[in-house]
PDB file of C-alpha atoms in Angstrom:
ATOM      1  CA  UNK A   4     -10.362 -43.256  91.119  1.00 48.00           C
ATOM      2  CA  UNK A   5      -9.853 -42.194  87.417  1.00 47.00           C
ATOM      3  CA  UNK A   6      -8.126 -44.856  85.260  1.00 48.00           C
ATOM      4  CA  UNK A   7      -7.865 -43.997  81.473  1.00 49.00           C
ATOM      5  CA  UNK A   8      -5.855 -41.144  79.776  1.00 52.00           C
ATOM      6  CA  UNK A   9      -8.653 -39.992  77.599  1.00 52.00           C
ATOM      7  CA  UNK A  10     -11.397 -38.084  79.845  1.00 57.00           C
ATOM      8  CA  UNK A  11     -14.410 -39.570  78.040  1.00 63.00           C
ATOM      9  CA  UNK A  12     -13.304 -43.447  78.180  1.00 64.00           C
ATOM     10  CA  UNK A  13     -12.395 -42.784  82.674  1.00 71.00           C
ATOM     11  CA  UNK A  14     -13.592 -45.702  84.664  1.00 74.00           C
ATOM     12  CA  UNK A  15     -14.022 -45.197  88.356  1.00 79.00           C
ATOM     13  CA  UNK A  16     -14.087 -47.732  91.227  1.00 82.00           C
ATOM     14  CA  UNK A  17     -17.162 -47.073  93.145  1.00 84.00           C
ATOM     15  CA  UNK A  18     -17.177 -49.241  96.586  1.00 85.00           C
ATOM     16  CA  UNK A  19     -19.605 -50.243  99.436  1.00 87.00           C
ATOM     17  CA  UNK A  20     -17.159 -50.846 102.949  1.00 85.00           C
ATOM     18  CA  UNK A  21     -18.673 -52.244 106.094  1.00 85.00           C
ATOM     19  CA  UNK A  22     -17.437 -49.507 108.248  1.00 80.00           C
ATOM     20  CA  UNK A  23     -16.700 -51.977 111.650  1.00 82.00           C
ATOM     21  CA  UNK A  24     -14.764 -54.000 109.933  1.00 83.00           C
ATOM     22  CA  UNK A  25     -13.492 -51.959 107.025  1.00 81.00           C
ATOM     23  CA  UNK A  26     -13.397 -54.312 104.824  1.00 83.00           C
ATOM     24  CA  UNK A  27     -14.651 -53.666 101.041  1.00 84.00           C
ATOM     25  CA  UNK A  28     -18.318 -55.567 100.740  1.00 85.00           C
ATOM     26  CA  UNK A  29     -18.684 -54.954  97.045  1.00 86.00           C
ATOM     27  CA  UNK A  30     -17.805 -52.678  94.596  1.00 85.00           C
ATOM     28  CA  UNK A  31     -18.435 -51.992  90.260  1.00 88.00           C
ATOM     29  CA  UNK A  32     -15.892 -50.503  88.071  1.00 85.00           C
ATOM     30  CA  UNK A  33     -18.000 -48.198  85.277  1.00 85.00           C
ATOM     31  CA  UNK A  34     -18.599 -44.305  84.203  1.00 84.00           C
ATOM     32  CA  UNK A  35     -19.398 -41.702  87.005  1.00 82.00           C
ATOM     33  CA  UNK A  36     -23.008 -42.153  86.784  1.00 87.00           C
ATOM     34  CA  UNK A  37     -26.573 -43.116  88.295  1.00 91.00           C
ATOM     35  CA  UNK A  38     -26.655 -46.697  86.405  1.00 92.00           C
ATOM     36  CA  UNK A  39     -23.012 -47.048  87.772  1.00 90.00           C
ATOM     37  CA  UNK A  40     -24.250 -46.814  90.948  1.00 89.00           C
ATOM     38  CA  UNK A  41     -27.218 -48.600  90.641  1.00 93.00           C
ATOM     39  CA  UNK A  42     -25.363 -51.680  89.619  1.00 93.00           C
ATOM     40  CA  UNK A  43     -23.449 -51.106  93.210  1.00 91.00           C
ATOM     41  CA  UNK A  44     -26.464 -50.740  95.012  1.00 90.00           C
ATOM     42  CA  UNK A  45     -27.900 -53.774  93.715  1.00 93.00           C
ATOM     43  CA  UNK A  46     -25.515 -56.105  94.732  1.00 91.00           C
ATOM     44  CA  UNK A  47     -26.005 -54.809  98.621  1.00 89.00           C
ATOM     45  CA  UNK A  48     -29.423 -53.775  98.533  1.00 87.00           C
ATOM     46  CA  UNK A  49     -30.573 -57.081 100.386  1.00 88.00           C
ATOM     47  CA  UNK A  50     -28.580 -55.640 103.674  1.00 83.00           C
ATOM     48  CA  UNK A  51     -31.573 -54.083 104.669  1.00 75.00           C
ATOM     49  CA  UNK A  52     -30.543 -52.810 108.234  1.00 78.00           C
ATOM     50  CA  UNK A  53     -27.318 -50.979 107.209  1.00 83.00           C
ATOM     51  CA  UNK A  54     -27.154 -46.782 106.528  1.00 84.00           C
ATOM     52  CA  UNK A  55     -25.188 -45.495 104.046  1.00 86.00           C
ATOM     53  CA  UNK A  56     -23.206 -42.882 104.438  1.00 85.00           C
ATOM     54  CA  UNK A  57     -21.673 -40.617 100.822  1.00 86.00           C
ATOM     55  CA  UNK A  58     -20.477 -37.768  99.765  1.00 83.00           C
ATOM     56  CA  UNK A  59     -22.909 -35.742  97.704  1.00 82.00           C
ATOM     57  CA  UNK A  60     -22.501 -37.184  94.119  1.00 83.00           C
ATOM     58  CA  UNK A  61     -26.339 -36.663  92.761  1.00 86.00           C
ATOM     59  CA  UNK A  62     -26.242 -40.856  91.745  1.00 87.00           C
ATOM     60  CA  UNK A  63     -26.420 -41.483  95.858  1.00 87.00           C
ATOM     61  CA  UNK A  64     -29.453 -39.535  96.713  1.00 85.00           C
ATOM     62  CA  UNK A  65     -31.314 -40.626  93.343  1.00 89.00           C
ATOM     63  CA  UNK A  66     -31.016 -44.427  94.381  1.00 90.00           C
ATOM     64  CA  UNK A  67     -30.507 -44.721  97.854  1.00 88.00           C
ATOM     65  CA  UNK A  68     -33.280 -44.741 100.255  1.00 87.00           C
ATOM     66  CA  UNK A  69     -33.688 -41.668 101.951  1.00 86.00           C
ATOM     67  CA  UNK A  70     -34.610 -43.108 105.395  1.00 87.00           C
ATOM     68  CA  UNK A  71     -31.106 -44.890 105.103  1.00 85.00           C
ATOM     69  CA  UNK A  72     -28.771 -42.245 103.664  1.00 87.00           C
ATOM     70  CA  UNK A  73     -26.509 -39.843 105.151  1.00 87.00           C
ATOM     71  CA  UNK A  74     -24.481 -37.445 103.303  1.00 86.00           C
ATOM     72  CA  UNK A  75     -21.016 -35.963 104.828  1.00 82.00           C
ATOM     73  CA  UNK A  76     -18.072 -36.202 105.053  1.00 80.00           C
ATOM     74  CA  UNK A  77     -17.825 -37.087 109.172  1.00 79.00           C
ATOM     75  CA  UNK A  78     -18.451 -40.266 108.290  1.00 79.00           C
ATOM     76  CA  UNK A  79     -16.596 -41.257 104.419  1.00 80.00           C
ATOM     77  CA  UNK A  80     -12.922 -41.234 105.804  1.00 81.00           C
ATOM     78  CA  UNK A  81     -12.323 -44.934 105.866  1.00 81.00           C
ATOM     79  CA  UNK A  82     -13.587 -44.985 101.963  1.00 81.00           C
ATOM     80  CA  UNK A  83     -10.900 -42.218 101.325  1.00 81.00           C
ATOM     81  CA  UNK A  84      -8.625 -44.483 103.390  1.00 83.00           C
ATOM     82  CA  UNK A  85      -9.778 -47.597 101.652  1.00 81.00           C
ATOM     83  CA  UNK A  86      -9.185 -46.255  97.999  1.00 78.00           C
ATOM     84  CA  UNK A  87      -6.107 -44.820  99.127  1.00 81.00           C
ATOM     85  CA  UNK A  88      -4.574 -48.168 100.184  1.00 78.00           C
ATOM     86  CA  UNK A  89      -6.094 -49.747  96.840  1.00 77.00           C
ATOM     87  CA  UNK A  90      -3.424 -47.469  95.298  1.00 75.00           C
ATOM     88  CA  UNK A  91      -0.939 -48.235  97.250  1.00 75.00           C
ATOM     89  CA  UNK A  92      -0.783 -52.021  96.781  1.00 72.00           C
ATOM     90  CA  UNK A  93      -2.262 -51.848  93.285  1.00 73.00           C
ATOM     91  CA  UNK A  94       0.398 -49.809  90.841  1.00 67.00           C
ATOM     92  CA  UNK A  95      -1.740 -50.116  88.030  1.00 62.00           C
ATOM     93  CA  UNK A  96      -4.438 -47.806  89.908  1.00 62.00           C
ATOM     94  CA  UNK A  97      -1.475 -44.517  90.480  1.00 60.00           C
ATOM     95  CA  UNK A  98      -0.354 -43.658  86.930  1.00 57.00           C
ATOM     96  CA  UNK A  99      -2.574 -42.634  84.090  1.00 57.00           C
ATOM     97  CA  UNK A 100       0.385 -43.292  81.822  1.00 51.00           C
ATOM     98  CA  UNK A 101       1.404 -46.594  83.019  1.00 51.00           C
ATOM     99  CA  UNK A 102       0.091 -50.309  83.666  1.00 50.00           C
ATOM    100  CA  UNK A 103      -3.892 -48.950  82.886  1.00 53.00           C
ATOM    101  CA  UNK A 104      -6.536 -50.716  81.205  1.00 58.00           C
ATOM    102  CA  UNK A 105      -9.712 -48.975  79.876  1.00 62.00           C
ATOM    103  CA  UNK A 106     -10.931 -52.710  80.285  1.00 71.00           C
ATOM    104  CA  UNK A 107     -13.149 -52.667  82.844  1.00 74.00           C
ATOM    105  CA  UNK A 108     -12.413 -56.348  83.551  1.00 74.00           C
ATOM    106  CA  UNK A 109      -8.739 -55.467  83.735  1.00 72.00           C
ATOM    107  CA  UNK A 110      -9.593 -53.606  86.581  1.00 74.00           C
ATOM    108  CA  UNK A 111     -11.798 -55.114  88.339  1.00 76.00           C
ATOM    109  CA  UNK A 112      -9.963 -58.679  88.737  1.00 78.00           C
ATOM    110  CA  UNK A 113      -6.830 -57.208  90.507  1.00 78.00           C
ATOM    111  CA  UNK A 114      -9.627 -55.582  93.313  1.00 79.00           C
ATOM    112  CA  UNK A 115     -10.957 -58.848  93.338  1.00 80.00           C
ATOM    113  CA  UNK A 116      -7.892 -60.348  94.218  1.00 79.00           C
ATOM    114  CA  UNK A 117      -6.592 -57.521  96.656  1.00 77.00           C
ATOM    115  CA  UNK A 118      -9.831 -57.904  98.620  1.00 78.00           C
ATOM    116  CA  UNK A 119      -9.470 -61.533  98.675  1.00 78.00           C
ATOM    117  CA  UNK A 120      -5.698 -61.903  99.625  1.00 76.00           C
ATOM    118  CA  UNK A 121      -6.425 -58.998 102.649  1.00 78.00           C
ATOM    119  CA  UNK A 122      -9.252 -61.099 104.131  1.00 79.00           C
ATOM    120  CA  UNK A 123      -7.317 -63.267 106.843  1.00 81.00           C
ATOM    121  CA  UNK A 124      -9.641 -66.536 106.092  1.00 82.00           C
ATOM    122  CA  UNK A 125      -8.572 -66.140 102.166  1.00 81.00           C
ATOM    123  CA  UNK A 126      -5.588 -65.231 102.664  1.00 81.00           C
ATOM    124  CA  UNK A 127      -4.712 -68.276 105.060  1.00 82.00           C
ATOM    125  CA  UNK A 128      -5.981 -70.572 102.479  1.00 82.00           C
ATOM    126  CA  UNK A 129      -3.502 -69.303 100.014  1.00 79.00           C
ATOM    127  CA  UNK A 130      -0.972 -69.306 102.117  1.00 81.00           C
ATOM    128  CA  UNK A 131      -1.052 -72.883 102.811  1.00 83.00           C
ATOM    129  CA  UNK A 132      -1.192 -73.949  99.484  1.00 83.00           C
ATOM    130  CA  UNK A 133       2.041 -72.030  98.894  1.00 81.00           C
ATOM    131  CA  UNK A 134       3.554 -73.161 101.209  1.00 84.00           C
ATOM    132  CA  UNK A 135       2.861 -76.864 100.599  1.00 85.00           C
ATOM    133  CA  UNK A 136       4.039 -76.501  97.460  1.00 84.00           C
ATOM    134  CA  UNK A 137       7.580 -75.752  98.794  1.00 80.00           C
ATOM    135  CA  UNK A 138       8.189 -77.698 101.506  1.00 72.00           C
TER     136      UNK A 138
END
């Protein structure tokens, strides 16, 4: 997903889903690059008995391990289906025109909190406090 107006300042969301329970493990918000992705990798690289499965963006192949990497599409849908509900719930992730940051903490807390409130444990939590607070 692109977020600025101007192409050189465009921040992408690049995200690591677990794909039986489709639920976003981590992600980075940066520049369509290798150190971008490295960053990513880093924070899942202690799952050591997972396979990842990409697209063919060169950053993938340069830091994933090969023994552990597939690339196709057969097996990225629920990533396309992923971001595509991220801009559904998230308005400021549809318009280039409208309700963007080029912050790159402006968009990574509302992904934080959209991953947090669509967990059912989280979620639950927050609930309850709301609703303690009006009854």
């Amino acid at each position: 997903m692109a977020f600025c107006r101007l192409k050189k300042n465009k921040r992408r969301t690049v995200k690591a889903l677990d794909r039986r329970t489709r639920r976003t493990v981590a992600w980075v918000v940066g520049r369509r690059d290798i150190a971008t992705f490295r960053r990513l990798y880093d924070k899942v690289k202690h799952l050591t008995s997972r396979t990842s499965y990409t697209d063919d963006w060169d950053a993938f192949a340069a830091v994933l391990p090969r023994d552990r990497h597939r690339v196709g599409k057969a097996h990225t849908t629920r990533v396309g289906q992923d971001n595509g509900n991220t801009r559904h719930h998230l308005g400021r992730m549809t318009r280039k025109t409208k309700v963007v940051s080029e912050k790159d903490a402006m968009v990574y807390g509302p992904i934080k909190l959209w991953c947090a409130l669509t967990t059912p444990d989280i979620f639950r939590q927050h609930q309850n406090t709301f609703i303690t607070i009006f009854t």
